[in-house]
Amino acid sequence: MAKGKAQPPSSKLHAPNPHLYARISFLYQSAQLLSQPPSPNTVDPNVTSPLSRFYISTARTVAQKSVLRLSPSLKRTICKRCDALLIPGTSSTHRIENNSRGGRKSWADVLVIECNACGTVKRFPVGMEAKKRPEWKPWSERLDIVISREEKKGSDEAHKGNSGKGNQGEQKPDTESLVQQNSDVII
């Protein structure tokens, strides 16, 4: 059997198990479709589809068994206790609290998300970015990490490509130009 041709590296990052990410994404999207109310006139917030919850719990189980991390934005939309999707105004209540000495500290704002089905409360700091770290982002959303990985990967491949060829593509420095550059330095 002949070996397959080596494919050139692409600029896209490849996940180690793309089929698992696709399965998790499909389960999450189908849970979102099932958790929408059947008609726009339905206002009952406690009506959540059991099938939607099952899909979310299955997606979390797939991620746990394959040791994959769900993105923080995805985790913030799922209730940890009952596996319901936290849709603002429908299945959850979102509000901003500031319990710091009567709300004097504007940077101490906290986003409170309460699940209407089970009553679980999630808290996320919101106003902290304005005071201490305006450039702070979650690790998964930082582009400089992704870019530096790509640059490192590209430089590693460039070094590997030249290692077996010898000095075919390299140009040797001209000795006259080196002497001229160093003549200014000689005392």
PDB file of N, CA and C in Angstrom, residues 5-77:
ATOM      1  N   LYS A   5      -0.475  11.238   0.497  1.00  0.00           N
ATOM      2  CA  LYS A   5       0.335  12.439   0.374  1.00  0.00           C
ATOM      3  C   LYS A   5       0.100  13.332   1.583  1.00  0.00           C
ATOM      4  N   ALA A   6       1.161  13.976   1.998  1.00  0.00           N
ATOM      5  CA  ALA A   6       1.045  14.893   3.125  1.00  0.00           C
ATOM      6  C   ALA A   6       0.289  16.134   2.673  1.00  0.00           C
ATOM      7  N   GLN A   7      -0.705  16.511   3.459  1.00  0.00           N
ATOM      8  CA  GLN A   7      -1.497  17.679   3.119  1.00  0.00           C
ATOM      9  C   GLN A   7      -0.850  18.913   3.720  1.00  0.00           C
ATOM     10  N   PRO A   8      -0.903  20.032   3.013  1.00  0.00           N
ATOM     11  CA  PRO A   8      -0.322  21.258   3.566  1.00  0.00           C
ATOM     12  C   PRO A   8      -1.107  21.703   4.789  1.00  0.00           C
ATOM     13  N   PRO A   9      -0.420  22.314   5.759  1.00  0.00           N
ATOM     14  CA  PRO A   9      -1.130  22.749   6.966  1.00  0.00           C
ATOM     15  C   PRO A   9      -2.111  23.866   6.638  1.00  0.00           C
ATOM     16  N   SER A  10      -3.287  23.770   7.196  1.00  0.00           N
ATOM     17  CA  SER A  10      -4.292  24.806   6.970  1.00  0.00           C
ATOM     18  C   SER A  10      -4.255  25.802   8.113  1.00  0.00           C
ATOM     19  N   SER A  11      -4.877  26.937   7.883  1.00  0.00           N
ATOM     20  CA  SER A  11      -4.858  27.988   8.901  1.00  0.00           C
ATOM     21  C   SER A  11      -5.895  27.737   9.997  1.00  0.00           C
ATOM     22  N   LYS A  12      -6.801  26.797   9.768  1.00  0.00           N
ATOM     23  CA  LYS A  12      -7.831  26.511  10.768  1.00  0.00           C
ATOM     24  C   LYS A  12      -7.278  25.591  11.849  1.00  0.00           C
ATOM     25  N   LEU A  13      -7.768  25.789  13.070  1.00  0.00           N
ATOM     26  CA  LEU A  13      -7.399  24.886  14.152  1.00  0.00           C
ATOM     27  C   LEU A  13      -8.300  23.665  14.092  1.00  0.00           C
ATOM     28  N   HIS A  14      -7.728  22.504  14.296  1.00  0.00           N
ATOM     29  CA  HIS A  14      -8.504  21.283  14.250  1.00  0.00           C
ATOM     30  C   HIS A  14      -8.682  20.757  15.664  1.00  0.00           C
ATOM     31  N   ALA A  15      -9.905  20.406  15.980  1.00  0.00           N
ATOM     32  CA  ALA A  15     -10.185  19.817  17.280  1.00  0.00           C
ATOM     33  C   ALA A  15      -9.734  18.362  17.250  1.00  0.00           C
ATOM     34  N   PRO A  16      -9.320  17.818  18.398  1.00  0.00           N
ATOM     35  CA  PRO A  16      -8.854  16.440  18.402  1.00  0.00           C
ATOM     36  C   PRO A  16      -9.951  15.428  18.057  1.00  0.00           C
ATOM     37  N   ASN A  17     -11.180  15.701  18.449  1.00  0.00           N
ATOM     38  CA  ASN A  17     -12.297  14.795  18.165  1.00  0.00           C
ATOM     39  C   ASN A  17     -13.454  15.597  17.568  1.00  0.00           C
ATOM     40  N   PRO A  18     -13.405  15.904  16.289  1.00  0.00           N
ATOM     41  CA  PRO A  18     -14.439  16.765  15.726  1.00  0.00           C
ATOM     42  C   PRO A  18     -15.831  16.138  15.753  1.00  0.00           C
ATOM     43  N   HIS A  19     -15.911  14.815  15.700  1.00  0.00           N
ATOM     44  CA  HIS A  19     -17.219  14.170  15.720  1.00  0.00           C
ATOM     45  C   HIS A  19     -17.908  14.363  17.075  1.00  0.00           C
ATOM     46  N   LEU A  20     -17.134  14.432  18.157  1.00  0.00           N
ATOM     47  CA  LEU A  20     -17.739  14.662  19.472  1.00  0.00           C
ATOM     48  C   LEU A  20     -18.244  16.091  19.611  1.00  0.00           C
ATOM     49  N   TYR A  21     -17.468  17.055  19.101  1.00  0.00           N
ATOM     50  CA  TYR A  21     -17.925  18.438  19.129  1.00  0.00           C
ATOM     51  C   TYR A  21     -19.179  18.614  18.276  1.00  0.00           C
ATOM     52  N   ALA A  22     -19.232  17.928  17.152  1.00  0.00           N
ATOM     53  CA  ALA A  22     -20.413  17.997  16.288  1.00  0.00           C
ATOM     54  C   ALA A  22     -21.631  17.396  16.991  1.00  0.00           C
ATOM     55  N   ARG A  23     -21.429  16.305  17.707  1.00  0.00           N
ATOM     56  CA  ARG A  23     -22.544  15.678  18.427  1.00  0.00           C
ATOM     57  C   ARG A  23     -23.050  16.583  19.541  1.00  0.00           C
ATOM     58  N   ILE A  24     -22.133  17.187  20.296  1.00  0.00           N
ATOM     59  CA  ILE A  24     -22.530  18.100  21.375  1.00  0.00           C
ATOM     60  C   ILE A  24     -23.270  19.295  20.797  1.00  0.00           C
ATOM     61  N   SER A  25     -22.774  19.835  19.701  1.00  0.00           N
ATOM     62  CA  SER A  25     -23.414  20.984  19.062  1.00  0.00           C
ATOM     63  C   SER A  25     -24.814  20.629  18.573  1.00  0.00           C
ATOM     64  N   PHE A  26     -24.959  19.458  17.968  1.00  0.00           N
ATOM     65  CA  PHE A  26     -26.273  19.031  17.491  1.00  0.00           C
ATOM     66  C   PHE A  26     -27.251  18.872  18.649  1.00  0.00           C
ATOM     67  N   LEU A  27     -26.811  18.233  19.739  1.00  0.00           N
ATOM     68  CA  LEU A  27     -27.692  18.043  20.890  1.00  0.00           C
ATOM     69  C   LEU A  27     -28.105  19.381  21.498  1.00  0.00           C
ATOM     70  N   TYR A  28     -27.169  20.319  21.587  1.00  0.00           N
ATOM     71  CA  TYR A  28     -27.485  21.638  22.151  1.00  0.00           C
ATOM     72  C   TYR A  28     -28.468  22.394  21.255  1.00  0.00           C
ATOM     73  N   GLN A  29     -28.258  22.358  19.940  1.00  0.00           N
ATOM     74  CA  GLN A  29     -29.150  23.056  19.021  1.00  0.00           C
ATOM     75  C   GLN A  29     -30.549  22.455  19.024  1.00  0.00           C
ATOM     76  N   SER A  30     -30.640  21.140  19.096  1.00  0.00           N
ATOM     77  CA  SER A  30     -31.962  20.511  19.135  1.00  0.00           C
ATOM     78  C   SER A  30     -32.659  20.804  20.461  1.00  0.00           C
ATOM     79  N   ALA A  31     -31.901  20.895  21.549  1.00  0.00           N
ATOM     80  CA  ALA A  31     -32.498  21.264  22.835  1.00  0.00           C
ATOM     81  C   ALA A  31     -33.016  22.694  22.798  1.00  0.00           C
ATOM     82  N   GLN A  32     -32.303  23.584  22.099  1.00  0.00           N
ATOM     83  CA  GLN A  32     -32.769  24.963  21.963  1.00  0.00           C
ATOM     84  C   GLN A  32     -34.080  25.016  21.193  1.00  0.00           C
ATOM     85  N   LEU A  33     -34.171  24.235  20.120  1.00  0.00           N
ATOM     86  CA  LEU A  33     -35.412  24.234  19.341  1.00  0.00           C
ATOM     87  C   LEU A  33     -36.576  23.678  20.145  1.00  0.00           C
ATOM     88  N   LEU A  34     -36.328  22.653  20.932  1.00  0.00           N
ATOM     89  CA  LEU A  34     -37.409  22.053  21.710  1.00  0.00           C
ATOM     90  C   LEU A  34     -37.818  22.911  22.911  1.00  0.00           C
ATOM     91  N   SER A  35     -36.922  23.759  23.396  1.00  0.00           N
ATOM     92  CA  SER A  35     -37.255  24.559  24.576  1.00  0.00           C
ATOM     93  C   SER A  35     -38.020  25.829  24.234  1.00  0.00           C
ATOM     94  N   GLN A  36     -38.152  26.138  22.949  1.00  0.00           N
ATOM     95  CA  GLN A  36     -38.935  27.303  22.565  1.00  0.00           C
ATOM     96  C   GLN A  36     -40.412  27.002  22.769  1.00  0.00           C
ATOM     97  N   PRO A  37     -41.177  28.008  23.173  1.00  0.00           N
ATOM     98  CA  PRO A  37     -42.617  27.763  23.372  1.00  0.00           C
ATOM     99  C   PRO A  37     -43.295  27.432  22.043  1.00  0.00           C
ATOM    100  N   PRO A  38     -44.328  26.575  22.082  1.00  0.00           N
ATOM    101  CA  PRO A  38     -44.986  26.155  20.842  1.00  0.00           C
ATOM    102  C   PRO A  38     -45.669  27.307  20.114  1.00  0.00           C
ATOM    103  N   SER A  39     -46.164  28.290  20.847  1.00  0.00           N
ATOM    104  CA  SER A  39     -46.791  29.443  20.212  1.00  0.00           C
ATOM    105  C   SER A  39     -46.335  30.713  20.923  1.00  0.00           C
ATOM    106  N   PRO A  40     -46.362  31.844  20.245  1.00  0.00           N
ATOM    107  CA  PRO A  40     -45.899  33.080  20.878  1.00  0.00           C
ATOM    108  C   PRO A  40     -46.776  33.530  22.048  1.00  0.00           C
ATOM    109  N   ASN A  41     -48.005  33.025  22.130  1.00  0.00           N
ATOM    110  CA  ASN A  41     -48.911  33.430  23.205  1.00  0.00           C
ATOM    111  C   ASN A  41     -48.675  32.666  24.503  1.00  0.00           C
ATOM    112  N   THR A  42     -47.873  31.597  24.467  1.00  0.00           N
ATOM    113  CA  THR A  42     -47.595  30.814  25.667  1.00  0.00           C
ATOM    114  C   THR A  42     -46.657  31.600  26.564  1.00  0.00           C
ATOM    115  N   VAL A  43     -47.059  31.826  27.811  1.00  0.00           N
ATOM    116  CA  VAL A  43     -46.263  32.636  28.719  1.00  0.00           C
ATOM    117  C   VAL A  43     -45.774  31.813  29.908  1.00  0.00           C
ATOM    118  N   ASP A  44     -46.219  30.585  30.069  1.00  0.00           N
ATOM    119  CA  ASP A  44     -45.858  29.785  31.234  1.00  0.00           C
ATOM    120  C   ASP A  44     -44.366  29.466  31.216  1.00  0.00           C
ATOM    121  N   PRO A  45     -43.565  30.028  32.145  1.00  0.00           N
ATOM    122  CA  PRO A  45     -42.119  29.824  32.118  1.00  0.00           C
ATOM    123  C   PRO A  45     -41.692  28.441  32.598  1.00  0.00           C
ATOM    124  N   ASN A  46     -42.560  27.730  33.296  1.00  0.00           N
ATOM    125  CA  ASN A  46     -42.183  26.431  33.848  1.00  0.00           C
ATOM    126  C   ASN A  46     -42.371  25.295  32.862  1.00  0.00           C
ATOM    127  N   VAL A  47     -42.892  25.601  31.686  1.00  0.00           N
ATOM    128  CA  VAL A  47     -43.077  24.563  30.686  1.00  0.00           C
ATOM    129  C   VAL A  47     -41.768  24.410  29.913  1.00  0.00           C
ATOM    130  N   THR A  48     -41.013  23.403  30.264  1.00  0.00           N
ATOM    131  CA  THR A  48     -39.799  23.075  29.514  1.00  0.00           C
ATOM    132  C   THR A  48     -39.916  21.627  29.078  1.00  0.00           C
ATOM    133  N   SER A  49     -39.465  21.371  27.901  1.00  0.00           N
ATOM    134  CA  SER A  49     -39.594  20.040  27.343  1.00  0.00           C
ATOM    135  C   SER A  49     -38.660  19.064  28.065  1.00  0.00           C
ATOM    136  N   PRO A  50     -39.185  17.915  28.508  1.00  0.00           N
ATOM    137  CA  PRO A  50     -38.307  16.905  29.110  1.00  0.00           C
ATOM    138  C   PRO A  50     -37.282  16.376  28.115  1.00  0.00           C
ATOM    139  N   LEU A  51     -37.654  16.358  26.836  1.00  0.00           N
ATOM    140  CA  LEU A  51     -36.717  15.913  25.814  1.00  0.00           C
ATOM    141  C   LEU A  51     -35.555  16.900  25.666  1.00  0.00           C
ATOM    142  N   SER A  52     -35.844  18.194  25.822  1.00  0.00           N
ATOM    143  CA  SER A  52     -34.798  19.213  25.791  1.00  0.00           C
ATOM    144  C   SER A  52     -33.803  19.007  26.931  1.00  0.00           C
ATOM    145  N   ARG A  53     -34.316  18.733  28.106  1.00  0.00           N
ATOM    146  CA  ARG A  53     -33.440  18.470  29.251  1.00  0.00           C
ATOM    147  C   ARG A  53     -32.609  17.204  29.043  1.00  0.00           C
ATOM    148  N   PHE A  54     -33.210  16.205  28.443  1.00  0.00           N
ATOM    149  CA  PHE A  54     -32.493  14.963  28.162  1.00  0.00           C
ATOM    150  C   PHE A  54     -31.341  15.213  27.191  1.00  0.00           C
ATOM    151  N   TYR A  55     -31.596  16.019  26.153  1.00  0.00           N
ATOM    152  CA  TYR A  55     -30.550  16.333  25.184  1.00  0.00           C
ATOM    153  C   TYR A  55     -29.397  17.084  25.844  1.00  0.00           C
ATOM    154  N   ILE A  56     -29.721  18.019  26.738  1.00  0.00           N
ATOM    155  CA  ILE A  56     -28.671  18.777  27.425  1.00  0.00           C
ATOM    156  C   ILE A  56     -27.867  17.849  28.330  1.00  0.00           C
ATOM    157  N   SER A  57     -28.549  16.970  29.073  1.00  0.00           N
ATOM    158  CA  SER A  57     -27.821  16.054  29.957  1.00  0.00           C
ATOM    159  C   SER A  57     -26.960  15.084  29.143  1.00  0.00           C
ATOM    160  N   THR A  58     -27.449  14.670  27.972  1.00  0.00           N
ATOM    161  CA  THR A  58     -26.657  13.799  27.105  1.00  0.00           C
ATOM    162  C   THR A  58     -25.420  14.531  26.587  1.00  0.00           C
ATOM    163  N   ALA A  59     -25.584  15.797  26.197  1.00  0.00           N
ATOM    164  CA  ALA A  59     -24.448  16.579  25.712  1.00  0.00           C
ATOM    165  C   ALA A  59     -23.408  16.756  26.817  1.00  0.00           C
ATOM    166  N   ARG A  60     -23.854  17.017  28.043  1.00  0.00           N
ATOM    167  CA  ARG A  60     -22.913  17.156  29.166  1.00  0.00           C
ATOM    168  C   ARG A  60     -22.217  15.834  29.460  1.00  0.00           C
ATOM    169  N   THR A  61     -22.945  14.727  29.346  1.00  0.00           N
ATOM    170  CA  THR A  61     -22.357  13.412  29.578  1.00  0.00           C
ATOM    171  C   THR A  61     -21.297  13.092  28.525  1.00  0.00           C
ATOM    172  N   VAL A  62     -21.584  13.413  27.267  1.00  0.00           N
ATOM    173  CA  VAL A  62     -20.613  13.186  26.194  1.00  0.00           C
ATOM    174  C   VAL A  62     -19.346  13.993  26.464  1.00  0.00           C
ATOM    175  N   ALA A  63     -19.515  15.246  26.873  1.00  0.00           N
ATOM    176  CA  ALA A  63     -18.350  16.095  27.154  1.00  0.00           C
ATOM    177  C   ALA A  63     -17.551  15.562  28.344  1.00  0.00           C
ATOM    178  N   GLN A  64     -18.233  15.068  29.374  1.00  0.00           N
ATOM    179  CA  GLN A  64     -17.536  14.554  30.549  1.00  0.00           C
ATOM    180  C   GLN A  64     -16.808  13.250  30.251  1.00  0.00           C
ATOM    181  N   LYS A  65     -17.442  12.351  29.527  1.00  0.00           N
ATOM    182  CA  LYS A  65     -16.819  11.055  29.253  1.00  0.00           C
ATOM    183  C   LYS A  65     -15.635  11.167  28.304  1.00  0.00           C
ATOM    184  N   SER A  66     -15.679  12.125  27.398  1.00  0.00           N
ATOM    185  CA  SER A  66     -14.575  12.291  26.457  1.00  0.00           C
ATOM    186  C   SER A  66     -13.583  13.351  26.927  1.00  0.00           C
ATOM    187  N   VAL A  67     -13.764  13.865  28.124  1.00  0.00           N
ATOM    188  CA  VAL A  67     -12.904  14.858  28.759  1.00  0.00           C
ATOM    189  C   VAL A  67     -12.732  16.081  27.849  1.00  0.00           C
ATOM    190  N   LEU A  68     -13.862  16.619  27.418  1.00  0.00           N
ATOM    191  CA  LEU A  68     -13.892  17.843  26.633  1.00  0.00           C
ATOM    192  C   LEU A  68     -14.481  18.944  27.498  1.00  0.00           C
ATOM    193  N   ARG A  69     -14.003  20.154  27.290  1.00  0.00           N
ATOM    194  CA  ARG A  69     -14.550  21.284  28.027  1.00  0.00           C
ATOM    195  C   ARG A  69     -15.560  22.014  27.162  1.00  0.00           C
ATOM    196  N   LEU A  70     -16.715  22.275  27.738  1.00  0.00           N
ATOM    197  CA  LEU A  70     -17.696  23.096  27.047  1.00  0.00           C
ATOM    198  C   LEU A  70     -17.264  24.549  27.174  1.00  0.00           C
ATOM    199  N   SER A  71     -17.595  25.347  26.175  1.00  0.00           N
ATOM    200  CA  SER A  71     -17.203  26.751  26.222  1.00  0.00           C
ATOM    201  C   SER A  71     -17.973  27.460  27.340  1.00  0.00           C
ATOM    202  N   PRO A  72     -17.379  28.480  27.951  1.00  0.00           N
ATOM    203  CA  PRO A  72     -18.059  29.185  29.043  1.00  0.00           C
ATOM    204  C   PRO A  72     -19.390  29.796  28.618  1.00  0.00           C
ATOM    205  N   SER A  73     -19.480  30.274  27.391  1.00  0.00           N
ATOM    206  CA  SER A  73     -20.744  30.856  26.938  1.00  0.00           C
ATOM    207  C   SER A  73     -21.838  29.788  26.849  1.00  0.00           C
ATOM    208  N   LEU A  74     -21.467  28.563  26.527  1.00  0.00           N
ATOM    209  CA  LEU A  74     -22.432  27.468  26.462  1.00  0.00           C
ATOM    210  C   LEU A  74     -22.856  27.041  27.870  1.00  0.00           C
ATOM    211  N   LYS A  75     -21.865  26.969  28.771  1.00  0.00           N
ATOM    212  CA  LYS A  75     -22.177  26.546  30.142  1.00  0.00           C
ATOM    213  C   LYS A  75     -23.064  27.545  30.869  1.00  0.00           C
ATOM    214  N   ARG A  76     -22.958  28.810  30.517  1.00  0.00           N
ATOM    215  CA  ARG A  76     -23.774  29.826  31.188  1.00  0.00           C
ATOM    216  C   ARG A  76     -25.241  29.738  30.810  1.00  0.00           C
ATOM    217  N   THR A  77     -25.557  29.030  29.744  1.00  0.00           N
ATOM    218  CA  THR A  77     -26.952  28.910  29.326  1.00  0.00           C
ATOM    219  C   THR A  77     -27.590  27.612  29.785  1.00  0.00           C
TER     220      THR A  77
END
